[in-house]
Tab-separated table of C-alpha atoms in Angstrom:
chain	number	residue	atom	x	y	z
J	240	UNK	CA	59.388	3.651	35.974
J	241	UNK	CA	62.409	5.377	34.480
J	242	UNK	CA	62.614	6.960	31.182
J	243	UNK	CA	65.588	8.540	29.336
J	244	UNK	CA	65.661	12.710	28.669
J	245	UNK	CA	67.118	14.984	25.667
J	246	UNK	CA	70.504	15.646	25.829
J	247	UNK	CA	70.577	19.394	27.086
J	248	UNK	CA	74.375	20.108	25.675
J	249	UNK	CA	73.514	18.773	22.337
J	250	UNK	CA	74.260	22.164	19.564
J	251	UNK	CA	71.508	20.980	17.759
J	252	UNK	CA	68.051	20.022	18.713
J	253	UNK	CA	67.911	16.728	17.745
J	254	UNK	CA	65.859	14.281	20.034
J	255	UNK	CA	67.905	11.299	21.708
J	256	UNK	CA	66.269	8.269	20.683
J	257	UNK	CA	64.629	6.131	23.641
J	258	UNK	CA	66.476	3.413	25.305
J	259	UNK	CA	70.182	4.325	23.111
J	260	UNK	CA	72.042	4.229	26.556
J	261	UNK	CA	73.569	1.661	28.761
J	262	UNK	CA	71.572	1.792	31.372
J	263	UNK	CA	73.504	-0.084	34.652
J	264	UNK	CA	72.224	-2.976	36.946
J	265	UNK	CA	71.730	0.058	40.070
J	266	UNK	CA	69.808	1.979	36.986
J	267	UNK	CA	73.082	4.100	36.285
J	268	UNK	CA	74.860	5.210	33.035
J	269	UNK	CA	77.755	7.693	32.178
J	270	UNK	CA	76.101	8.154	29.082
J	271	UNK	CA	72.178	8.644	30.298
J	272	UNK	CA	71.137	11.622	31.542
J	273	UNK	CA	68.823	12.812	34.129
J	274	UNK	CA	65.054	13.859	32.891
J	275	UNK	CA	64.386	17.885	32.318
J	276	UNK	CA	61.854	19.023	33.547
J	277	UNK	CA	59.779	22.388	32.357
J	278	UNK	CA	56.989	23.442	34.535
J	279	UNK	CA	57.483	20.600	37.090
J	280	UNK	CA	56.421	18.447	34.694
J	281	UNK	CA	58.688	15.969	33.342
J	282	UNK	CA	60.036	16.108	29.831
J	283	UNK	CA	60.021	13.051	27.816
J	284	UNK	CA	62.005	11.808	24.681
J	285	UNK	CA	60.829	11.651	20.859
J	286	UNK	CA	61.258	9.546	18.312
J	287	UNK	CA	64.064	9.593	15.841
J	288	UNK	CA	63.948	13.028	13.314
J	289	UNK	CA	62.135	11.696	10.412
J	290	UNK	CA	64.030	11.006	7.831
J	291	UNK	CA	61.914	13.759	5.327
J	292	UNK	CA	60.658	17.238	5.750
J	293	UNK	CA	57.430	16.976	6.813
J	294	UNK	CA	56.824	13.707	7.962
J	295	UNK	CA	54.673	13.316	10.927
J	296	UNK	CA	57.064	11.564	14.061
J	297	UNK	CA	56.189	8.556	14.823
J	298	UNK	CA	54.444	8.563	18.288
J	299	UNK	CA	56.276	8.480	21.746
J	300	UNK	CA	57.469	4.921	23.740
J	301	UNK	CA	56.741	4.901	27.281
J	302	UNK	CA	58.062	1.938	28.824
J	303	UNK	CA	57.059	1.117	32.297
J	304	UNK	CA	58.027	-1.046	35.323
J	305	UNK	CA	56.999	-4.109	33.772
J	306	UNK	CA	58.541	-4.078	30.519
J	307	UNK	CA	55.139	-3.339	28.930
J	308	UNK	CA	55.494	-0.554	26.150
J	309	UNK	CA	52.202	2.152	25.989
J	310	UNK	CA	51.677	4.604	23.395
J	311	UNK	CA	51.948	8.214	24.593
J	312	UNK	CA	52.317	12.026	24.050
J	313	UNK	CA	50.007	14.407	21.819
J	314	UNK	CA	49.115	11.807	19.356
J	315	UNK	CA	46.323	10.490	20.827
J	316	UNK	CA	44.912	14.206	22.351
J	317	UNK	CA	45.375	15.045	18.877
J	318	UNK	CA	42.678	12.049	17.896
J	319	UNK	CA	40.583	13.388	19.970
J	320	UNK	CA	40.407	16.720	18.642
J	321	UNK	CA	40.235	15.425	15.285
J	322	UNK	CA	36.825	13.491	16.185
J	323	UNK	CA	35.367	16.431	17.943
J	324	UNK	CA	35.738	18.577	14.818
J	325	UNK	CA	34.094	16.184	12.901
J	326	UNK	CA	31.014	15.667	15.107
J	327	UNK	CA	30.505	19.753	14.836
J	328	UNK	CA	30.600	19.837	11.496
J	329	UNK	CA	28.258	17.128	10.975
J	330	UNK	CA	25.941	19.254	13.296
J	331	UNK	CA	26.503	22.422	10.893
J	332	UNK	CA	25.641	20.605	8.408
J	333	UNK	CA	22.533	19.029	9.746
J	334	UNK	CA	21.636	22.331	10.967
J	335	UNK	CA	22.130	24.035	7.632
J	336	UNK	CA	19.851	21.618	5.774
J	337	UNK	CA	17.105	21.579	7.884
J	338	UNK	CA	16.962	25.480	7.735
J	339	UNK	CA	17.007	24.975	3.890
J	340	UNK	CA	14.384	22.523	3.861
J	341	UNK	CA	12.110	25.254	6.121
J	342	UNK	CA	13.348	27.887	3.881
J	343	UNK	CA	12.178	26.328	0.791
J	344	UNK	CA	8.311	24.751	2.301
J	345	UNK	CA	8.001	28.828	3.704
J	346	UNK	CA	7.762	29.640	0.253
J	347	UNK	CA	5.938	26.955	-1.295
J	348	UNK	CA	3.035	27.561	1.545
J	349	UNK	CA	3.081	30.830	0.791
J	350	UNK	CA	2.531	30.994	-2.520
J	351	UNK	CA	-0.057	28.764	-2.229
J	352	UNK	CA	-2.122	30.838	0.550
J	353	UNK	CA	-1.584	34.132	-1.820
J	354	UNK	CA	-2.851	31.677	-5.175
J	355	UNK	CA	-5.510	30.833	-3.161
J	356	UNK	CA	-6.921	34.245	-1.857
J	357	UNK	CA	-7.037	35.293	-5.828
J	358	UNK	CA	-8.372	32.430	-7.416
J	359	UNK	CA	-11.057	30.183	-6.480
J	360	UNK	CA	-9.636	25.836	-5.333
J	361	UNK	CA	-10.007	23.825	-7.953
J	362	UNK	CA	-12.340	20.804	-7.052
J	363	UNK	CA	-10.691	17.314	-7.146
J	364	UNK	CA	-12.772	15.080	-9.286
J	365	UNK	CA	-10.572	12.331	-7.907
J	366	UNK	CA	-12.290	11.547	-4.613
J	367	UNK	CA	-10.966	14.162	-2.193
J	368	UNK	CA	-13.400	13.414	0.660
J	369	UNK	CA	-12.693	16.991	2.770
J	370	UNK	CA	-13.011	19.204	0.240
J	371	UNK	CA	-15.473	21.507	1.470
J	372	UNK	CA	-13.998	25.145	1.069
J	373	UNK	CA	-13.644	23.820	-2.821
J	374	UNK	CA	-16.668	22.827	-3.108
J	375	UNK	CA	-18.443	26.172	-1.605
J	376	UNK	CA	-16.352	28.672	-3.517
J	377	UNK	CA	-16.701	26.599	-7.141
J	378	UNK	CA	-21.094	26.032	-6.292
J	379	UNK	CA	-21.848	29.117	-4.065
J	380	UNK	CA	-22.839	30.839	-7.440
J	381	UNK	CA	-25.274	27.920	-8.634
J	382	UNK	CA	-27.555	28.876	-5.428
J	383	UNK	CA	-29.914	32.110	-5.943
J	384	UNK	CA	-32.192	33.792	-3.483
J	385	UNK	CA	-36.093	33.190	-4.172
J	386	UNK	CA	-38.642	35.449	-2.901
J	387	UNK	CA	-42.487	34.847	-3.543
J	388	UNK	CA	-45.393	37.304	-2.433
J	389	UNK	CA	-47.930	34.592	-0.303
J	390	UNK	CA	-51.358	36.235	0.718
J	391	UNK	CA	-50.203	39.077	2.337
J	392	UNK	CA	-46.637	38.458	3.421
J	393	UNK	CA	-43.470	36.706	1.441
J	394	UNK	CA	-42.266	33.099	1.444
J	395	UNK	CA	-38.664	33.472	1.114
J	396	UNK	CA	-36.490	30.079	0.231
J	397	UNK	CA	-33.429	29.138	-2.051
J	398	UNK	CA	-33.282	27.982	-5.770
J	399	UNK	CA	-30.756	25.788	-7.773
J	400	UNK	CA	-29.342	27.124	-11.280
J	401	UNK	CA	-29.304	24.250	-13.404
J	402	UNK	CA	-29.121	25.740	-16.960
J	403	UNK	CA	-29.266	28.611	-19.075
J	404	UNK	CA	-31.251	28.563	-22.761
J	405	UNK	CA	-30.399	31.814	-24.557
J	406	UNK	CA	-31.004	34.545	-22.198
J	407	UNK	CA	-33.497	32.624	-19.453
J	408	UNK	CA	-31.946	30.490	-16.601
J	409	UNK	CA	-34.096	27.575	-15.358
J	410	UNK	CA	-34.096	27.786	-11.168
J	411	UNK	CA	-35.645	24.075	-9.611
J	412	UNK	CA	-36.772	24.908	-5.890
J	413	UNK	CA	-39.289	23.755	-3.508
J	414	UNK	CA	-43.035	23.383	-4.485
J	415	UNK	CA	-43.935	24.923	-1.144
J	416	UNK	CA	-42.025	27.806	-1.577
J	417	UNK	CA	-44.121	29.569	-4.233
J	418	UNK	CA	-47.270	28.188	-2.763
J	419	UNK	CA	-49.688	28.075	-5.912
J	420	UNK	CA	-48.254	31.776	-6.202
J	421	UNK	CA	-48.091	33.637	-9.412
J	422	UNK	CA	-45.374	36.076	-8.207
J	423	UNK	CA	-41.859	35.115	-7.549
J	424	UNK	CA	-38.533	36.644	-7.495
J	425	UNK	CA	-35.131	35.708	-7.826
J	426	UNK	CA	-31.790	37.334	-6.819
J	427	UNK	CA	-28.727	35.440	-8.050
J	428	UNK	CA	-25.499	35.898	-6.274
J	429	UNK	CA	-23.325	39.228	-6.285
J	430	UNK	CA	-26.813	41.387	-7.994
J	431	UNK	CA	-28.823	43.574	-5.509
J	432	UNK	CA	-31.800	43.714	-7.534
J	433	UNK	CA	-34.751	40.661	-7.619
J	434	UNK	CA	-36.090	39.918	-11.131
J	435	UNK	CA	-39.237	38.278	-11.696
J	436	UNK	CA	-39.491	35.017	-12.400
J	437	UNK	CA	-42.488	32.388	-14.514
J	438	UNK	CA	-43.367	28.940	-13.107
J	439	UNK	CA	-42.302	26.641	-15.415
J	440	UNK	CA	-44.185	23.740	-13.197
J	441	UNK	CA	-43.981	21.431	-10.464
J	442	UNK	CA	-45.032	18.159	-8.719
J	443	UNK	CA	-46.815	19.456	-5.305
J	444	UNK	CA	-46.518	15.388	-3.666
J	445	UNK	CA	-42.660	15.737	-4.423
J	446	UNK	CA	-42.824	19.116	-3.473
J	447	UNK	CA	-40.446	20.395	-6.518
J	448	UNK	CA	-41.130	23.154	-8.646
J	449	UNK	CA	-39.357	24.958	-11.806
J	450	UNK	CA	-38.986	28.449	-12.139
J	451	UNK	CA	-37.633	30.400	-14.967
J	452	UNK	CA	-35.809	33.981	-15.279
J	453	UNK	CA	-35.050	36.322	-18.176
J	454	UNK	CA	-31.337	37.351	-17.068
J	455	UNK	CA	-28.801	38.761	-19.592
J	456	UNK	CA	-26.033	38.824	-17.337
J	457	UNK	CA	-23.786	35.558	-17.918
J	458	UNK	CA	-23.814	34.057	-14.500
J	459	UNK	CA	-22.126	30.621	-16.395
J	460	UNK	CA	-20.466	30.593	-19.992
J	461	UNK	CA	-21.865	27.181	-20.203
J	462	UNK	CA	-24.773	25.753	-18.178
J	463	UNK	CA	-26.832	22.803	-19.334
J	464	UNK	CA	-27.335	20.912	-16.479
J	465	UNK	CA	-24.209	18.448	-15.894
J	466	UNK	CA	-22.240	20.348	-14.573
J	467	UNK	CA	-24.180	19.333	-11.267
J	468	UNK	CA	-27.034	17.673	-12.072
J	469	UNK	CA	-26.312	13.868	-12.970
J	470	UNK	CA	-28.768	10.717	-12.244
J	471	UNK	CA	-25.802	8.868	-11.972
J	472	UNK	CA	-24.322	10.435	-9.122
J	473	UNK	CA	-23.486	7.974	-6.325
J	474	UNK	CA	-23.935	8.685	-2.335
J	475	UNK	CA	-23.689	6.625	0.224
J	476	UNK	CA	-24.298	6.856	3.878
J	477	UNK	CA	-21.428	8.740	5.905
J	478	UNK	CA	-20.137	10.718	2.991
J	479	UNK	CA	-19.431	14.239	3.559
J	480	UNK	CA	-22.221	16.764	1.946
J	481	UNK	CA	-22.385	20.427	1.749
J	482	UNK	CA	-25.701	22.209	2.094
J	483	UNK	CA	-25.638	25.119	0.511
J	484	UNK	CA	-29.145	27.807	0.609
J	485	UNK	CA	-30.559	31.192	1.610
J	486	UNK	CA	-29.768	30.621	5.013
J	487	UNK	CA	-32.623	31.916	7.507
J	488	UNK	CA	-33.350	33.980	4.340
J	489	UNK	CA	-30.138	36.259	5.556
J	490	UNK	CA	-28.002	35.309	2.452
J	491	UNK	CA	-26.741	32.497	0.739
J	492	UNK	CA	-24.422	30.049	3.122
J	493	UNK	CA	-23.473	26.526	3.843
J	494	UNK	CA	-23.441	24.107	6.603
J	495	UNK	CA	-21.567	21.113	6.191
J	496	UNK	CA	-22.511	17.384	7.363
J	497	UNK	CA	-22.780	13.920	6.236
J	498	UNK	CA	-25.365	11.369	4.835
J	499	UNK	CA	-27.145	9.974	7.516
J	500	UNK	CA	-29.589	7.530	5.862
J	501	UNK	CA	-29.661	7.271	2.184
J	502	UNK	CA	-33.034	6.003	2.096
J	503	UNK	CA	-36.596	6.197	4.240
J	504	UNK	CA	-39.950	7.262	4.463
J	505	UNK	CA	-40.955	10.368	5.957
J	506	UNK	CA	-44.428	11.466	7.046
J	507	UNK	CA	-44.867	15.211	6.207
J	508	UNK	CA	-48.685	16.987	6.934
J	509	UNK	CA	-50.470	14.594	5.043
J	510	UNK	CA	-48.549	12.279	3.162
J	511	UNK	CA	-45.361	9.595	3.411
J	512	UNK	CA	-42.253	10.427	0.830
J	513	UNK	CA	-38.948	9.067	-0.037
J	514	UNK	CA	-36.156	11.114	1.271
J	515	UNK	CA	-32.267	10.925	2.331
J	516	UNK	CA	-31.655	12.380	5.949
J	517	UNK	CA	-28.809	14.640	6.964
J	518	UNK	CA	-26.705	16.205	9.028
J	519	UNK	CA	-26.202	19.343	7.356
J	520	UNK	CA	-28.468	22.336	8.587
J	521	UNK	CA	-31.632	22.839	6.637
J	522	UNK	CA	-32.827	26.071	8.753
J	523	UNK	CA	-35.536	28.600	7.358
J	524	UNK	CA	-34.777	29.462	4.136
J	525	UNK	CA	-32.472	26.183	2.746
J	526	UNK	CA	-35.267	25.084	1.493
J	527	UNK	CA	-35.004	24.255	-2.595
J	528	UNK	CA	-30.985	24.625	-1.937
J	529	UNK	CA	-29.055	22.107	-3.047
J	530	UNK	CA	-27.257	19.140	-1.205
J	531	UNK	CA	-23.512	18.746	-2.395
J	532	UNK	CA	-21.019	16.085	-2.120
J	533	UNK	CA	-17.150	16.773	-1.915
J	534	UNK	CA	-16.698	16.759	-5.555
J	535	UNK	CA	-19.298	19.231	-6.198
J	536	UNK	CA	-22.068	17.282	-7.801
J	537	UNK	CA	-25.535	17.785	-6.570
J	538	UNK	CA	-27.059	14.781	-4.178
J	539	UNK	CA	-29.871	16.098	-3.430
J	540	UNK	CA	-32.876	18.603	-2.878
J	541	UNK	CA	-33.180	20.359	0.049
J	542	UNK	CA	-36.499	19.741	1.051
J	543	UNK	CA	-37.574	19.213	5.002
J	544	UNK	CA	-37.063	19.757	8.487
J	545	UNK	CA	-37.641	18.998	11.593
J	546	UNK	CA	-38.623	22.494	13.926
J	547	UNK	CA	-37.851	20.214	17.233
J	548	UNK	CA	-35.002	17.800	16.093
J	549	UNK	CA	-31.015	19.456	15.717
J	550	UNK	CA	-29.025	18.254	13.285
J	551	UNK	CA	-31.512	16.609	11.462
J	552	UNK	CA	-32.728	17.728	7.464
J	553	UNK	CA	-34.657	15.497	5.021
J	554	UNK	CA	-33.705	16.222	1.019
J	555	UNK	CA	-35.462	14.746	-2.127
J	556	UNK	CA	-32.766	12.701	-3.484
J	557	UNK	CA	-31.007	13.687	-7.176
J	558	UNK	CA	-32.330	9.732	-8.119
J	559	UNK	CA	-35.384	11.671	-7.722
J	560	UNK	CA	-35.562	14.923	-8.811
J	561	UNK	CA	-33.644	14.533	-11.964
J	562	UNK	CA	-36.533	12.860	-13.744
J	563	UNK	CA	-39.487	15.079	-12.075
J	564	UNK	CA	-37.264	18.396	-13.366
J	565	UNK	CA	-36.837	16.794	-16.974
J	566	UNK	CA	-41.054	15.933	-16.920
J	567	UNK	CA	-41.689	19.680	-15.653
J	568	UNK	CA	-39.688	21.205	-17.739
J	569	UNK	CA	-40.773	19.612	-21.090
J	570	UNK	CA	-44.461	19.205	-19.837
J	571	UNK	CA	-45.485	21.417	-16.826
J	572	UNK	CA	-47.038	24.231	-18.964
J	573	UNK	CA	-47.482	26.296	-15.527
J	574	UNK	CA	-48.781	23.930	-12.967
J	575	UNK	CA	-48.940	20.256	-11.837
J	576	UNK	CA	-47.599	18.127	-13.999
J	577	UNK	CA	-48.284	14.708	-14.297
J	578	UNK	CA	-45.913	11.975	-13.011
J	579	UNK	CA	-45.689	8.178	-12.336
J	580	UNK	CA	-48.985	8.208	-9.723
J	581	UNK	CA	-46.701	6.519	-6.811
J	582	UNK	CA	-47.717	6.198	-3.198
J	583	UNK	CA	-46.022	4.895	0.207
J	584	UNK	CA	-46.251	3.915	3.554
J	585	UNK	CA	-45.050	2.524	6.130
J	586	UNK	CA	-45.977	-0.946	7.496
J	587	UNK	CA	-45.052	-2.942	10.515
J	588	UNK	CA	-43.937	-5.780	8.282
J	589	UNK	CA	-40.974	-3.949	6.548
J	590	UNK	CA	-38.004	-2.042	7.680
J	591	UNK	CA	-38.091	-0.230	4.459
J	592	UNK	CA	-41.757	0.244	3.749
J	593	UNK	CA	-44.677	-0.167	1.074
J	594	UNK	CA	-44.741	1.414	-3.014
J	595	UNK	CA	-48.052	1.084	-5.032
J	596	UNK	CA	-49.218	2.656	-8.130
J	597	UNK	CA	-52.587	2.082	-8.670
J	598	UNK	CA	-53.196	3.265	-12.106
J	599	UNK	CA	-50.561	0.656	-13.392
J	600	UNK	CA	-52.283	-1.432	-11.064
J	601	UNK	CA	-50.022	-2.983	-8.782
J	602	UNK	CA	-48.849	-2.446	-4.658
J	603	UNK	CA	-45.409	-3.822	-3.586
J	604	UNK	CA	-43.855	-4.438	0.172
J	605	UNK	CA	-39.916	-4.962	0.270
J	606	UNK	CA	-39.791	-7.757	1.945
J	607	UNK	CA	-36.064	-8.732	3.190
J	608	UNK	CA	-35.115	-6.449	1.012
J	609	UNK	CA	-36.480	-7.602	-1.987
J	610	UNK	CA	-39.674	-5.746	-3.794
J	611	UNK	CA	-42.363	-8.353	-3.363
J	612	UNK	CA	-45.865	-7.965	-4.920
J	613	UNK	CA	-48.319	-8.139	-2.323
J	614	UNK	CA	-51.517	-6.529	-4.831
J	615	UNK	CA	-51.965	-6.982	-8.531
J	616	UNK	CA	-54.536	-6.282	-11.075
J	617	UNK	CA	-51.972	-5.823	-13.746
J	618	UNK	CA	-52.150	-9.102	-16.465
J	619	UNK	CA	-49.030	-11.153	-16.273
J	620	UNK	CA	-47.976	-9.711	-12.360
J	621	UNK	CA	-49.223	-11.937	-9.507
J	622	UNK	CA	-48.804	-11.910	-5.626
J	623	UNK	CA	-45.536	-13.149	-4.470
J	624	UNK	CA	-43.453	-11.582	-7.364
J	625	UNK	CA	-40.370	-10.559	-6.698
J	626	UNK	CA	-39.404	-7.260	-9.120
J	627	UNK	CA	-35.704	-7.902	-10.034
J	628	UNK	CA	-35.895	-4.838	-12.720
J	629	UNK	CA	-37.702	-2.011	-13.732
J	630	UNK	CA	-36.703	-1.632	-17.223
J	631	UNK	CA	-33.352	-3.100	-17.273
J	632	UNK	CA	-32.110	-1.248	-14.354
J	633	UNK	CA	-31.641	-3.894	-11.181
J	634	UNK	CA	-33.926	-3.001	-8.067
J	635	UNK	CA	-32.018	-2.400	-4.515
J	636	UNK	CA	-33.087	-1.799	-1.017
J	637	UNK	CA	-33.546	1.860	-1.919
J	638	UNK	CA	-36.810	3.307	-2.071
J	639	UNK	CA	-35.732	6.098	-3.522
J	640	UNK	CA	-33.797	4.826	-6.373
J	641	UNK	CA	-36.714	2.586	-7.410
J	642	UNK	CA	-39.056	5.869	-6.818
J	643	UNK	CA	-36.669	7.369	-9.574
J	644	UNK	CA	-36.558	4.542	-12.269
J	645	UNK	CA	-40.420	4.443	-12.041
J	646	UNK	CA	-40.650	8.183	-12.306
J	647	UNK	CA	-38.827	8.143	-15.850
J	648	UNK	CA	-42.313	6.751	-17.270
J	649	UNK	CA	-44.995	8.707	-18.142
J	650	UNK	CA	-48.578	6.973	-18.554
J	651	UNK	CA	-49.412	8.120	-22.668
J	652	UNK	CA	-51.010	5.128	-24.323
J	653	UNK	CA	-50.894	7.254	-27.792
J	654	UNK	CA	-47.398	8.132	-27.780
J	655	UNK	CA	-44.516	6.042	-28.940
J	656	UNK	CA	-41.323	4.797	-26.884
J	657	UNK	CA	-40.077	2.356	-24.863
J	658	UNK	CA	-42.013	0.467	-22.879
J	659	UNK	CA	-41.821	0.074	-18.994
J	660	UNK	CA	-40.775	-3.601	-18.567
J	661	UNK	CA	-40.376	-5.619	-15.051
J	662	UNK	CA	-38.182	-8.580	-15.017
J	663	UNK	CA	-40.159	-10.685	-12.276
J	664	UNK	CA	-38.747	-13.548	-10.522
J	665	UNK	CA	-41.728	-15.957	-9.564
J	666	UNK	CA	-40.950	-19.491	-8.247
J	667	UNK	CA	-37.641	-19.426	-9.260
J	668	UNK	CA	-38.292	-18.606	-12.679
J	669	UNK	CA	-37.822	-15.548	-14.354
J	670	UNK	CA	-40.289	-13.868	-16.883
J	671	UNK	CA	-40.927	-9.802	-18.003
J	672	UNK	CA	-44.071	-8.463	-17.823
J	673	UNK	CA	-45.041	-4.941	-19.502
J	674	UNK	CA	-46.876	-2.373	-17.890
J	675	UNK	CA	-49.202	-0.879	-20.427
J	676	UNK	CA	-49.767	2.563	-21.365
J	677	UNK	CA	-46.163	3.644	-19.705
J	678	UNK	CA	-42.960	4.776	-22.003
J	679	UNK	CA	-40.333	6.053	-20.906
J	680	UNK	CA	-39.162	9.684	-21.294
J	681	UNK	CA	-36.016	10.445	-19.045
């Protein structure tokens, strides 16, 4: 391949455009000239001068053997530098944002962590399932230390602050925990000092019990039971629950766990009771605690355990103890008050087990899950009714929620109120039939 060169005796330096000689049949010329070279490397010609200052040359001909003409020279090294820069300054910038973005969360999780050390989480009524930390700090105050003087030594437990009238809180705990006592204490959280406390009543078969305090301190600007203590509150089995008590009577603390069976009989010394079973620890000293769920709202009474079984606790569910608090409260006058007579058991023919009353005069076996008369003496209720209702609410598979809607009656024939009604579905037909002497008072 041959290629033409500047002309070295030009006065100026003005590039000799390609190809402008005659170039011979034997390759010679008068007029061409040989190619410089600088460096051994061989110098090659240039485009004409542009035609205005500035103007980038247009790029270099190389013609080889064949005739074929290639592009040449710096302009395409100088592509490639162009391209590289770009690609590292795309990088920077990358680079840059990301440390912005890390910059920016740095602070935002700090701030948070500091908020949070000062002021207690905020629970999220919204259905936050995990919110246990929340749920401690905003109910950890609700739990008080109880402290009762048995025979000769002390039965030491945990209490639930449901509300404050005037100056006197009302505490609901375990019957079993003051023991027929009349001498109990209570230390609410952050107070070293026990003050003594009245028995407002309780229910020894459900094994819940009132107490009452004279405390001036505010513990609670305003306390009058819903902030935790609802009969509507739902639960269902695997939900996450937060026991919270006088832990082995060292202090209050929590365990966490879930719902392992919402419903169930449980034989306890001498008798067969309704209760919820969980996961969370109910050691020495839970007992009358409180069950939580994630949103803060108490599910339950801590009531039982089980000395030989882990991870196992048994609590009187709220369906439950909501109506049995209201009755002691209003009627207890000091001891046992008097409730809906109900008893259970457990029978080989049902998963979920037998309910009788025997002052209202009827026994009941779910049967498939439906409540199924199987003994009557009460007028207008006959073997093989199915109860649908107890007054107005609908009857499910849980023992414990029927316990409850029964347990809003009281048996008064003189006073006046609403009646407890069953909607009955017999043959396919459906009829009410009124229990007598029961009115409702929850």
């Amino acid at each position: 391949m041959k290629n033409e060169k500047r002309n070295s005796n030009s006065a100026e330096n003005v590039p000799v455009p390609v190809g402008s000689a005659d170039v011979t049949d034997n390759g010679e010329s008068g007029s061409a000239s040989v190619p410089a070279t600088f460096g051994g490397i061989e110098q090659r010609g240039f485009a004409d001068q542009p035609e205005t200052l500035g103007r980038t040359p247009e790029y270099e001909r190389i013609i080889d053997d064949d005739g074929a003409v290639r592009g040449g020279g710096y302009a395409s090294v100088k592509g490639k530098v162009i391209s590289n820069n770009r690609l590292v300054w795309m990088i920077v910038a990358v680079m840059s944002a990301l440390c912005i973005a890390v910059g920016i969360c740095s602070s935002l999780l700090t701030g948070y962590f500091m908020r949070r050390g000062s002021t207690p989480p905020v629970i999220n009524t919204e259905g936050l399932q995990q919110n246990i930390a929340a749920v401690i700090s905003a109910r950890k105050n609700n739990i008080a230390e109880i402290s009762c003087a048995v025979g000769s030594g002390a039965s030491n437990g945990s209490g639930i602050i449901i509300e404050r009238k005037r100056s006197r809180y009302y505490i609901l705990t375990n019957e079993h925990i003051i023991d027929a006592t009349d001498s109990c204490a209570v230390r609410f959280s952050g107070d070293d000092a026990y003050y003594a406390a009245e028995i407002v009543g309780y229910s020894k078969f459900f094994d819940i019990a009132v107490l009452s305090v004279e405390y001036n301190d505010i513990i609670f600007d305003d306390l009058d039971g819903t902030e935790v203590f609802s009969p509507t509150t739902e639960y269902g089995e695997g939900d996450y629950a937060v026991a919270i008590g006088n832990g082995m009577a060292m202090g209050i603390a929590a365990y966490d766990g879930i719902i392992s069976r919402s419903s169930e009989l449980l034989f306890y010394e001498t008798k067969t009771v309704p209760v919820m079973r969980t996961t969370a620890a109910i050691n020495d000293g839970m007992s009358g605690g409180a069950l939580f769920d994630m949103q803060g709202r108490m599910i339950g009474l801590n009531t039982y355990r089980m000395t030989d079984k882990e991870d196992t606790g048994f609590v009187t569910p709220v369906s439950m103890v909501y109506p049995v608090y209201k009755q002691i409260v209003e009627y207890g006058d000091g001891g046992d008050v008097g409730l809906f007579g109900l008893d259970y058991r457990k029978t080989n023919t049902s998963a979920v087990g037998w309910i009788g009353c025997s002052a209202a005069g009827f026994e009941c076996e779910y049967r498939g899950g439906k409540l199924t008369v199987v003994g009557s003496t009460l007028s207008g209720l006959k073997v093989g009714d199915v109860i649908t209702h107890i007054g107005g609410v609908a009857v499910t598979s849980d023992i414990c929620r029927t316990s409850g809607e029964f347990l809003r009656y009281r048996r008064d024939h003189s006073a006046s109120g609403v009646e407890l009604n069953l909607a009955v579905s017999r043959s396919g037909a459906e009829l009410t039939v009124t229990v007598a002497g029961y009115r409702r008072y929850v």
